[in-house]
Amino acid sequence: MTSTHPNEAAVLDSDQDVAASLSLQLHTLGIRARYYQSRQRLLEELDRRRPQLVVLALEPGRIDGIAVLRDLARLGYVGAVLLLSGVERKVVRIAERVGRTLGLLMLDSLPKAFRLAELRQRLDGLHPLPRKRCRTEAGVAPRIGEEIERALTQGEFLVYYQPQLELAGQRISGVEALVRWRHPRRGLLVPGQFLGAMTPEQYRRLTRCMLMGVMADAVLWPALQGLDSISVNVTPEELMSEELLLMMEELRAGLAKAPPLVLEVTETAAMDDELLGGEVAARLHLHGLELAIDDFGVGFSSLARLQMLPVSELKLDRSFVSHLQEEPLDAAIVEAVALLGRRLGIRVVAEGVESLGTLEALARYGCTHAQGYALAPPMPAAALAGLLTRRAG
């Protein structure tokens, strides 16, 4: 029987000094680290040791980090991957995109020089792993598929809310509804740990659970009526569903003086789906619903198509925001998107704000709103109600 190490990390790096420093910081966070200089040795031990985390150096040299990502996906690795970067951000973004496309749980990367607080923030929410990924023909792990079915039936999915700050007025202007799974054995799980295992039908039911949860929470909060928006993430398939419009009408009817409901869809999905540029987006607008493009900047949008969409919000991907003050290229992209937003008359929300020092630069570049752990983490309804009440007072 193979051993399980839910608090173990595997570190693949050719620089022993960096690996030693990282191992010490991981130990401070309660995670044992095993150091590998050989890609082959790591892959040989991956299934036997089952580390919760793989920290992979991305740098010129003997280790091809992108090839390792493909190896991890081929072997069905279900843990998290953290890139430790010694190369320019363009290359890091490509590697992150490759990992996500392969189905890996990619954490936000770290530069080679980083603080313990940054490492802790990246690892927030990690939990022990399931024993093994066994895929069916549909590509869904049978065990977790059964657990998701039970969770949907028994109400284990929770709605958490992350506030958005309006930079001009320094007020909480909106919230994004985010799902969490209160797993009976593994604790509180974040979306990256289960969304990929859901079938389209389960995801549809989850969306309904989220909307009903928002409605149940919102009627309890007088302070919520002062918000400008409530955002909910949906898939392109759901945007084309008649049921979604009915659910949204039901949600709006249950909220007195409800703030606008914003449906978030990723940039890649929005630009790839022709219907979003036509009938679907127009119908949403006619039903009083707003559309936001999430993770903006990581795809390759046609600006002509963007102009045609009735979009109310662009959400700048966190990869541009987290290194805004160190990377001139990131600052240029943020400024360009903010200018685009102003010209089109739509909000520009900077996601992934991890430092309050970033806010001044975001406002200077023209971003209208910000969201991230430095401002407030995702929180349950009761905590949000308390925060809104304190801010109102």
Coordinates of C-alpha atoms in Angstrom, one line a residue, residues 14-212:
S14 CA 18.4 23.0 -10.2
D15 CA 19.4 25.7 -7.7
Q16 CA 20.1 24.1 -4.4
D17 CA 20.2 27.4 -2.5
V18 CA 16.8 28.4 -3.7
A19 CA 15.4 24.9 -3.0
A20 CA 16.8 25.0 0.6
S21 CA 15.3 28.5 1.3
L22 CA 11.9 27.4 -0.1
S23 CA 12.0 24.2 1.9
L24 CA 12.5 26.2 5.1
Q25 CA 9.6 28.5 4.3
L26 CA 7.3 25.5 3.5
H27 CA 8.3 23.9 6.8
T28 CA 7.2 27.1 8.5
L29 CA 3.8 26.6 6.9
G30 CA 3.6 23.0 8.1
I31 CA 4.5 21.4 4.7
R32 CA 7.3 18.9 4.4
A33 CA 9.4 19.5 1.2
R34 CA 11.3 16.9 -0.8
Y35 CA 13.9 18.4 -3.2
Y36 CA 14.5 17.0 -6.7
Q37 CA 17.2 18.0 -9.2
S38 CA 16.1 15.4 -11.7
R39 CA 12.8 15.6 -13.6
Q40 CA 12.8 11.8 -14.0
R41 CA 13.3 11.2 -10.3
L42 CA 10.3 13.4 -9.5
L43 CA 8.1 11.6 -12.0
E44 CA 9.2 8.2 -10.7
E45 CA 8.2 9.1 -7.1
L46 CA 5.1 11.1 -7.9
D47 CA 2.5 8.3 -7.6
R48 CA 4.2 6.7 -4.6
R49 CA 4.5 9.8 -2.5
R50 CA 1.5 11.7 -3.8
P51 CA 2.6 15.2 -2.8
Q52 CA -0.1 17.8 -2.3
L53 CA 2.0 20.4 -4.1
V54 CA 4.6 20.5 -6.9
V55 CA 6.8 23.6 -6.9
L56 CA 8.4 23.8 -10.3
A57 CA 11.3 26.2 -11.3
L58 CA 10.7 27.9 -14.6
E59 CA 14.1 29.1 -15.8
P60 CA 16.6 28.5 -18.6
G61 CA 18.8 25.5 -17.9
R62 CA 18.5 21.7 -17.5
I63 CA 14.9 21.5 -16.5
D64 CA 12.2 22.1 -19.1
G65 CA 9.3 23.3 -17.0
I66 CA 6.7 23.2 -19.7
A67 CA 7.6 19.6 -20.5
V68 CA 7.2 18.7 -16.8
L69 CA 3.7 20.2 -16.8
R70 CA 2.8 17.9 -19.7
D71 CA 4.3 15.0 -17.7
L72 CA 2.2 15.8 -14.7
A73 CA -1.0 16.0 -16.8
R74 CA -0.1 12.7 -18.5
L75 CA 0.3 11.0 -15.1
G76 CA -3.0 12.3 -13.8
Y77 CA -1.5 14.5 -11.1
V78 CA -4.4 16.0 -9.0
G79 CA -2.4 18.3 -6.7
A80 CA -1.5 22.0 -7.1
V81 CA 1.3 23.3 -9.2
L82 CA 3.3 26.4 -8.2
L83 CA 5.7 27.9 -10.7
L84 CA 8.8 29.5 -9.2
S85 CA 9.8 31.9 -11.9
G86 CA 13.2 33.1 -12.9
V87 CA 12.2 34.3 -16.4
E88 CA 10.2 37.1 -17.9
R89 CA 6.5 37.3 -17.2
K90 CA 5.5 36.6 -20.9
V91 CA 7.0 33.1 -20.6
V92 CA 5.4 32.5 -17.2
R93 CA 2.0 33.4 -18.5
I94 CA 2.4 31.0 -21.4
A95 CA 3.4 28.2 -19.0
E96 CA 0.5 29.0 -16.7
R97 CA -1.9 28.8 -19.6
V98 CA -0.4 25.5 -20.8
G99 CA -0.9 24.0 -17.3
R100 CA -4.5 25.2 -17.1
T101 CA -5.3 23.9 -20.6
L102 CA -3.9 20.5 -19.5
G103 CA -6.3 20.5 -16.6
L104 CA -3.7 21.1 -13.8
L105 CA -4.5 23.1 -10.7
M106 CA -2.2 26.1 -11.3
L107 CA -1.6 28.5 -8.4
D108 CA -0.5 32.0 -9.1
S109 CA 3.3 31.9 -9.8
L110 CA 6.0 33.4 -7.6
P111 CA 9.2 35.2 -8.5
K112 CA 12.4 33.7 -7.3
A113 CA 12.7 36.5 -4.7
F114 CA 9.4 36.3 -2.6
R115 CA 8.2 36.8 0.9
L116 CA 6.7 34.2 3.2
A117 CA 3.4 36.1 3.2
E118 CA 3.2 35.7 -0.6
L119 CA 3.9 32.0 -0.4
R120 CA 1.2 31.6 2.3
Q121 CA -1.3 33.5 0.2
R122 CA -0.7 31.2 -2.8
L123 CA -1.2 28.1 -0.7
D124 CA -4.4 29.3 1.0
G125 CA -7.2 26.8 0.7
L126 CA -5.1 23.7 -0.2
H127 CA -6.4 20.4 1.3
P128 CA -5.3 16.8 1.4
L129 CA -5.7 15.0 -2.0
P130 CA -8.0 12.2 -3.1
R131 CA -6.1 8.9 -3.4
K132 CA -6.0 8.7 -7.2
R133 CA -7.5 10.1 -10.3
C134 CA -9.4 7.4 -12.2
R135 CA -11.1 8.7 -15.3
T136 CA -14.2 7.3 -17.0
E137 CA -14.9 7.7 -20.7
A138 CA -16.5 11.0 -19.9
G139 CA -13.3 12.2 -18.2
V140 CA -14.9 12.4 -14.7
A141 CA -13.4 10.8 -11.6
P142 CA -16.2 8.3 -10.5
R143 CA -15.7 8.8 -6.7
I144 CA -15.6 12.6 -6.8
G145 CA -18.5 12.6 -9.2
E146 CA -20.6 10.6 -6.7
E147 CA -19.5 13.0 -3.9
I148 CA -20.5 16.0 -6.0
E149 CA -23.9 14.4 -6.6
R150 CA -24.3 14.0 -2.8
A151 CA -23.2 17.5 -2.1
L152 CA -25.7 19.0 -4.5
T153 CA -28.5 16.9 -2.9
Q154 CA -27.5 17.7 0.7
G155 CA -26.7 21.3 0.3
E156 CA -22.9 21.2 0.9
F157 CA -22.1 24.0 -1.5
L158 CA -21.9 27.4 0.0
V159 CA -21.9 30.9 -1.4
Y160 CA -19.0 33.1 -0.3
Y161 CA -18.7 36.8 -1.3
Q162 CA -15.6 38.8 -2.2
P163 CA -16.2 42.6 -2.0
Q164 CA -15.2 45.0 -4.8
L165 CA -13.8 48.4 -3.9
E166 CA -14.7 51.5 -5.9
L167 CA -11.4 53.3 -6.1
A168 CA -12.8 56.9 -6.5
G169 CA -15.1 56.8 -3.5
Q170 CA -13.2 54.1 -1.5
R171 CA -16.5 52.3 -0.9
I172 CA -17.6 48.7 -1.3
S173 CA -19.6 48.9 -4.4
G174 CA -20.3 45.3 -5.3
V175 CA -19.6 41.7 -4.5
E176 CA -18.7 38.6 -6.5
A177 CA -20.5 35.4 -5.5
L178 CA -18.0 32.5 -5.3
V179 CA -18.7 28.8 -4.5
R180 CA -17.1 26.8 -1.7
W181 CA -17.7 23.1 -0.9
R182 CA -18.1 22.2 2.7
H183 CA -16.7 18.7 2.3
P184 CA -17.4 16.4 5.3
R185 CA -13.9 15.0 5.3
R186 CA -11.7 17.4 3.4
G187 CA -12.9 20.6 4.9
L188 CA -13.6 23.8 2.8
L189 CA -12.7 23.3 -0.8
V190 CA -12.1 26.0 -3.4
P191 CA -13.4 25.8 -7.0
G192 CA -10.2 24.6 -8.5
Q193 CA -10.5 21.4 -6.5
F194 CA -13.8 20.3 -7.9
L195 CA -15.2 22.3 -10.8
G196 CA -13.2 20.4 -13.4
A197 CA -14.8 17.1 -12.2
M198 CA -18.4 18.3 -12.7
T199 CA -20.6 17.3 -15.6
P200 CA -22.4 20.0 -17.5
E201 CA -25.7 19.0 -15.7
Q202 CA -24.0 19.2 -12.3
Y203 CA -22.6 22.6 -13.2
R204 CA -26.1 23.8 -14.2
R205 CA -27.5 22.6 -10.9
L206 CA -24.6 24.3 -9.0
T207 CA -25.4 27.6 -10.7
R208 CA -29.0 27.3 -9.6
C209 CA -27.8 26.5 -6.0
M210 CA -25.6 29.6 -6.2
L211 CA -28.4 31.9 -7.4
M212 CA -30.9 30.6 -4.8

